[in-house]
PDB file of C-alpha atoms in Angstrom:
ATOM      1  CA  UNK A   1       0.000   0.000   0.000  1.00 56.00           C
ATOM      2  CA  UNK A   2       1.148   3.920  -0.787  1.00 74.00           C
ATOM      3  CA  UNK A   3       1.749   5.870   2.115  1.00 88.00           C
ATOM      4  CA  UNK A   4      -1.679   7.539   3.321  1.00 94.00           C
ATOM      5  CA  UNK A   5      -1.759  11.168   3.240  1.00 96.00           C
ATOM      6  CA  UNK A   6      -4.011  12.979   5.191  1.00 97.00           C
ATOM      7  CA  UNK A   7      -3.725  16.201   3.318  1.00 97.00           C
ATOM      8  CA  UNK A   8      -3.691  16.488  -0.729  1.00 97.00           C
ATOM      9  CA  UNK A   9      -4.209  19.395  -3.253  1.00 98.00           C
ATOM     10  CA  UNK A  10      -5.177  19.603  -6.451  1.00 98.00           C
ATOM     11  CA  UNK A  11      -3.303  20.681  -9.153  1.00 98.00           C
ATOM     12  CA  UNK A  12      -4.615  24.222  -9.760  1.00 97.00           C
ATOM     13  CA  UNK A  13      -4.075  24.536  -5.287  1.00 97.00           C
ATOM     14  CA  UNK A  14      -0.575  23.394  -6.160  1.00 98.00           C
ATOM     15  CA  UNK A  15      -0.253  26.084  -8.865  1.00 97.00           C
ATOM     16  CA  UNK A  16      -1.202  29.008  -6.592  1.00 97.00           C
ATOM     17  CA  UNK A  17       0.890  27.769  -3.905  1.00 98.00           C
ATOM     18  CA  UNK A  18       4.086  27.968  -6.465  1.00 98.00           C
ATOM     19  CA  UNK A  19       3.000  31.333  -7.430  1.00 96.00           C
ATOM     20  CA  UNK A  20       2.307  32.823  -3.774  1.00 96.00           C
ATOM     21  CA  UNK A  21       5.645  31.247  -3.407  1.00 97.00           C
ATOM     22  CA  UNK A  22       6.988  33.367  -5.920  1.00 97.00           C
ATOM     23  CA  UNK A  23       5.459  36.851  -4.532  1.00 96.00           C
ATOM     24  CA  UNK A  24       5.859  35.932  -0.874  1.00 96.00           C
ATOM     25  CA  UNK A  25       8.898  33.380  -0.106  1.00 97.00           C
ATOM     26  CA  UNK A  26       8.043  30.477   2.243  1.00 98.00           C
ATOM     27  CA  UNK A  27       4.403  30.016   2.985  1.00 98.00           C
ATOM     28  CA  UNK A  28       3.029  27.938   5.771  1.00 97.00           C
ATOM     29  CA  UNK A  29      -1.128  26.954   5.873  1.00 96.00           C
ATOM     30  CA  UNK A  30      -3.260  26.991   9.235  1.00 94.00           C
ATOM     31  CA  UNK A  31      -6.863  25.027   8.463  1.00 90.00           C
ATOM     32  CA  UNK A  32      -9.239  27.742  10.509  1.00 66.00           C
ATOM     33  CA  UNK A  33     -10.802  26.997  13.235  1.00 69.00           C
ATOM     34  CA  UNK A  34     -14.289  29.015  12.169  1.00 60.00           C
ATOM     35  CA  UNK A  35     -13.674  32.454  13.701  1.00 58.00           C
ATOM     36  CA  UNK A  36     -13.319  35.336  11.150  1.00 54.00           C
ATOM     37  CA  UNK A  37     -13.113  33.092   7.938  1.00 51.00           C
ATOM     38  CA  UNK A  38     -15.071  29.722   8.807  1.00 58.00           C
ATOM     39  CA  UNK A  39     -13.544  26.833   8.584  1.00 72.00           C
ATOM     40  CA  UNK A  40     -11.077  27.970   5.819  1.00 83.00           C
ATOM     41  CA  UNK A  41      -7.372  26.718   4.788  1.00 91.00           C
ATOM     42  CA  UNK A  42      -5.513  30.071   5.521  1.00 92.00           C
ATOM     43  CA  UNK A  43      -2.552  30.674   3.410  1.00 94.00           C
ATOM     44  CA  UNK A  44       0.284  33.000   5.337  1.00 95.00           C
ATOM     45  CA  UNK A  45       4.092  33.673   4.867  1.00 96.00           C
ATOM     46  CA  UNK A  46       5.660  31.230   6.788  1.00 96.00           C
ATOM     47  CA  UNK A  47       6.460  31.994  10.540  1.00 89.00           C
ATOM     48  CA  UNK A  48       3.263  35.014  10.103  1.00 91.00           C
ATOM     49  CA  UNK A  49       1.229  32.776  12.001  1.00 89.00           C
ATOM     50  CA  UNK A  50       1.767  31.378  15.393  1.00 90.00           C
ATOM     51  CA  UNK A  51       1.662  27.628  15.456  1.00 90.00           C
ATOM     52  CA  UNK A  52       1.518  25.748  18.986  1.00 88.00           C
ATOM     53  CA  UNK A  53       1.191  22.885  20.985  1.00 90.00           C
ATOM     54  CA  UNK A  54      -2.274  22.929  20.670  1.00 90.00           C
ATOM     55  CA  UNK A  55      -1.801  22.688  17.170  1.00 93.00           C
ATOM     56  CA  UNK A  56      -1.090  19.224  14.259  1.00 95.00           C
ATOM     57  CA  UNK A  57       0.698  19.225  11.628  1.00 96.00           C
ATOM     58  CA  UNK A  58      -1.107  16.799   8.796  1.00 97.00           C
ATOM     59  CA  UNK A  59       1.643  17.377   5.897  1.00 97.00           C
ATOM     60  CA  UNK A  60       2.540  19.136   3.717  1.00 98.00           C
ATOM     61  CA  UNK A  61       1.641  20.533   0.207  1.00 98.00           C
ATOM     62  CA  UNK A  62       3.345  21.969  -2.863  1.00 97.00           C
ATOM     63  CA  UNK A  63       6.441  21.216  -0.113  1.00 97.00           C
ATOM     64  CA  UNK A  64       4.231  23.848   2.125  1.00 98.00           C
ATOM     65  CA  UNK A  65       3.444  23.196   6.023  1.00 98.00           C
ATOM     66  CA  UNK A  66      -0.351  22.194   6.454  1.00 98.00           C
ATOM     67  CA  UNK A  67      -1.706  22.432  10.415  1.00 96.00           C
ATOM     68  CA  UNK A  68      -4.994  22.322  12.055  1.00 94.00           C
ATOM     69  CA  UNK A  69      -5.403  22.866  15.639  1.00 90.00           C
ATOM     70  CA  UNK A  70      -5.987  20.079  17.620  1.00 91.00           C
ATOM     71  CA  UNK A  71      -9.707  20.219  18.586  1.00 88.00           C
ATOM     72  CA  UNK A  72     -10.532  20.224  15.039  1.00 90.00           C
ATOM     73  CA  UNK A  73      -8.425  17.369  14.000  1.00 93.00           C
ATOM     74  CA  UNK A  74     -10.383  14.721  16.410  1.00 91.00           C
ATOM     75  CA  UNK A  75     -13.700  15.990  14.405  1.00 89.00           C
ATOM     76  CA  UNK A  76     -11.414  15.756  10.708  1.00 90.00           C
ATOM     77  CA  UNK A  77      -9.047  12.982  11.680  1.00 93.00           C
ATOM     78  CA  UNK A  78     -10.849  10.168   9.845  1.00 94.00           C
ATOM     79  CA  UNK A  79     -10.937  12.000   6.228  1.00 96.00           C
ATOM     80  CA  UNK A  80      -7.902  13.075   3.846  1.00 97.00           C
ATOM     81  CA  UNK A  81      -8.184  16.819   2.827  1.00 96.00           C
ATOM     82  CA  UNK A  82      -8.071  17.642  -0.702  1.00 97.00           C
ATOM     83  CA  UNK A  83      -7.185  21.171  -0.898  1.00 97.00           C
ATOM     84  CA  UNK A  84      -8.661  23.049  -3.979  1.00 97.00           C
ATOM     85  CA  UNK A  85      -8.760  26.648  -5.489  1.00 95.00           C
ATOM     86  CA  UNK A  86     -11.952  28.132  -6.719  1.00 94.00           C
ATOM     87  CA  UNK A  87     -13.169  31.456  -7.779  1.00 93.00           C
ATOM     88  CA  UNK A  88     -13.713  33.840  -5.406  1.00 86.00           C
ATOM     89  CA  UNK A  89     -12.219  35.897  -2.269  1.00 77.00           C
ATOM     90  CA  UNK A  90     -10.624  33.809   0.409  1.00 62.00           C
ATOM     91  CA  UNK A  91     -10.090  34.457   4.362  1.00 62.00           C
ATOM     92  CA  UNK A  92      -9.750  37.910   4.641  1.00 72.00           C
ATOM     93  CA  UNK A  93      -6.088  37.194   6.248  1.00 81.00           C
ATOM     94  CA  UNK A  94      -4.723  34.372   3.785  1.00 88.00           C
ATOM     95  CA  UNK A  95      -2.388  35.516   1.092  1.00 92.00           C
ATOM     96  CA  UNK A  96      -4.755  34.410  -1.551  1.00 92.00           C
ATOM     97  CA  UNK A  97      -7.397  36.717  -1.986  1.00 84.00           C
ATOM     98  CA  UNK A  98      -5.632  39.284  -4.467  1.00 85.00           C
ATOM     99  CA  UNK A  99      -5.956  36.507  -7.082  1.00 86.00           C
ATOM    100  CA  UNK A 100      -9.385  36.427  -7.294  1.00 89.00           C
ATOM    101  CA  UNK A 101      -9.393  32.483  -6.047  1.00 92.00           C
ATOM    102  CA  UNK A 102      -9.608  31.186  -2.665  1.00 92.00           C
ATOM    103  CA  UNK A 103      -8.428  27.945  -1.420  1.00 93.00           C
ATOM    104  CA  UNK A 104     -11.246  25.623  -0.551  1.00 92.00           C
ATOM    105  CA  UNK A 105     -10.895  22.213   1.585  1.00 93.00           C
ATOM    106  CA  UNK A 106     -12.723  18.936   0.088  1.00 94.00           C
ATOM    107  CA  UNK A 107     -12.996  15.843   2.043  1.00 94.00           C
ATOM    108  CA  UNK A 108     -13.304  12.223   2.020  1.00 96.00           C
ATOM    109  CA  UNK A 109     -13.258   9.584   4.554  1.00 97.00           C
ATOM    110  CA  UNK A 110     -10.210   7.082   5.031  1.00 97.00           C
ATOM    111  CA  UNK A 111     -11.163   3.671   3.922  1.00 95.00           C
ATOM    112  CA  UNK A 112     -10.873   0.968   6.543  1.00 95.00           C
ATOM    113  CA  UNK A 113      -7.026  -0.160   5.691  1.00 94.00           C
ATOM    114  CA  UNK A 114      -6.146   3.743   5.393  1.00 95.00           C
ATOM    115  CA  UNK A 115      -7.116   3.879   8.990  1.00 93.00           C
ATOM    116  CA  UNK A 116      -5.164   1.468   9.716  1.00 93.00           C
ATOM    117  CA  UNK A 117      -2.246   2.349   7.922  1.00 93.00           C
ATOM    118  CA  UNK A 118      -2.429   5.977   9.969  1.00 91.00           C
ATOM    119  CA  UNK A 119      -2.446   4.256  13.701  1.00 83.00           C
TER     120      UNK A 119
END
């Protein structure tokens, strides 16, 4: 079996990333919590945002850091994100939103032997 992931992005997320990249330097991505944004992946130059104890690193993308805090990975930790771009403005903080795109997070649950290949 492949090595599970628990976070993925689609090519056109994977394309922004390399561009942000390009305007910014090293990026970092916080999935948010609900406040401000809802529950939005957050795009920031890396070291912008605080990350903590209370926080869990799931991977990475495009070679970029991808955490969630804590709380909110026991409700996401049986599905693999698929992080996507669509039209629109994103989080009012993430670096994204002078594109005209915003990153979006998709979902889908771990199968049975995924699951097991995680514990």
């Amino acid at each position: 079996m492949t090595e599970v992931q628990r976070v993925l992005a689609t090519d056109a997320a994977l394309r922004l990333i390399a561009t942000l990249e390009r305007q910014h330097g090293p990026l970092m991505f916080h999935q948010s919590g609900g406040c401000c944004d809802g529950s939005a992946p957050m795009c920031y130059p890396a070291g912008e945002f605080r990350v903590g104890a209370a926080d869990v690193k799931l991977g990475e993308i495009g070679g970029v850091p991808f955490y969630m805090s804590a709380a909110q990975f026991e409700y996401w930790k049986h599905t693999q994100l698929i992080i996507d771009v669509v039209p629109g403005r994103g989080g009012m903080f993430s670096l994204e939103g002078p594109e005209g795109l915003r990153f979006l997070t998709r979902s889908r649950l771990f199968t049975d032997e995924e699951v097991a290949a995680l514990a």
